[in-house]
Amino acid sequence: GAGVSQSPRYKVAKRGQDVALRCDPISGHVSLFWYQQALGQGPEFLTYFQNEAQLDKSGLPSDRFFAERPEGSVSTLKIQRTQQEDSAVYLCASSLEKVTEAFFGQGTRLTVV
Amino acid sequence: AQSVTQLGSHVSVSEGALVLLRCNYSSSVPPYLFWYVQYPNQGLQLLLKYTSAATLVKGINGFEAEFKKSETSFHLTKPSAHMSDAAEYFCAVSVPRYSSASKIIFGSGTRLSIRP
């Protein structure tokens, strides 16, 4: 596709439910990033992939958060046993080899009730 | 570690007036700097970027920013505000690496409102 695509756009989960958020990066982009954006805040870094390798996961808030990119293209962010504080917009971005310009998707708005 | 501070969570200007959004950065090495814009329920769109070339950077929609190392600043300006400029603006920093990409660190954002 022409841009970064994220699905679903909106997700409502009951507390304790597991969720999976998908990101389709721009074709050929080596780098892929996940960010969490709470209401009224700037995006907070979660994790970074170069191809299929997860090079930085220092921003993942707990072991309930897990990300993968098995074939170096599509990525999935999984949140287990969701809690209310997980409610946020999750943004995915991709770029060519170095971050001189990262392209963002429209995000997935997760609401945990 | 790198960080950015955006001064003013909300800025309001009249249509046609100068827009000035302030950003100061902290980095132990020469950084890359960015300004992104976010419209409601949308992702982030790159306005402009500084990557160690010219210190005055021109971006889309008439915006520009000047990198001032002595002041550790990267303020965003536009000579004449338009109603369509109303949005959230984020300043961001990253550290260039030769072997891989580097995470982008964002500020907390400045909401720009335009008065008719």
mmCIF file of N, CA and C in Angstrom, chain B residues 1 36-37 62-63 71 92 104 109 111:
data_model
loop_
_atom_site.group_PDB
_atom_site.id
_atom_site.type_symbol
_atom_site.label_atom_id
_atom_site.label_comp_id
_atom_site.label_asym_id
_atom_site.label_seq_id
_atom_site.Cartn_x
_atom_site.Cartn_y
_atom_site.Cartn_z
ATOM 1 N N ALA B 1 21.060 10.384 27.342
ATOM 2 C CA ALA B 1 19.708 10.185 26.813
ATOM 3 C C ALA B 1 19.223 11.482 26.179
ATOM 4 N N TYR B 36 6.457 17.228 13.916
ATOM 5 C CA TYR B 36 5.336 16.481 13.358
ATOM 6 C C TYR B 36 4.045 17.221 13.695
ATOM 7 N N VAL B 37 3.028 17.042 12.836
ATOM 8 C CA VAL B 37 1.703 17.601 13.093
ATOM 9 C C VAL B 37 0.707 16.453 13.165
ATOM 10 N N GLY B 62 4.280 25.972 4.558
ATOM 11 C CA GLY B 62 4.835 27.262 4.915
ATOM 12 C C GLY B 62 5.559 27.319 6.244
ATOM 13 N N PHE B 63 5.731 26.186 6.914
ATOM 14 C CA PHE B 63 6.438 26.151 8.187
ATOM 15 C C PHE B 63 7.947 26.082 7.982
ATOM 16 N N GLU B 71 21.665 27.545 21.749
ATOM 17 C CA GLU B 71 20.482 27.653 22.592
ATOM 18 C C GLU B 71 19.778 26.303 22.768
ATOM 19 N N ALA B 92 10.430 16.492 18.100
ATOM 20 C CA ALA B 92 10.993 15.174 18.385
ATOM 21 C C ALA B 92 12.492 15.153 18.088
ATOM 22 N N ILE B 104 12.707 7.586 17.950
ATOM 23 C CA ILE B 104 12.392 9.006 17.997
ATOM 24 C C ILE B 104 11.734 9.288 19.335
ATOM 25 N N GLY B 109 3.859 17.864 23.212
ATOM 26 C CA GLY B 109 2.947 18.452 22.250
ATOM 27 C C GLY B 109 2.481 19.848 22.598
ATOM 28 N N ARG B 111 -0.799 22.309 21.427
ATOM 29 C CA ARG B 111 -2.033 22.444 20.645
ATOM 30 C C ARG B 111 -2.142 23.872 20.134
#
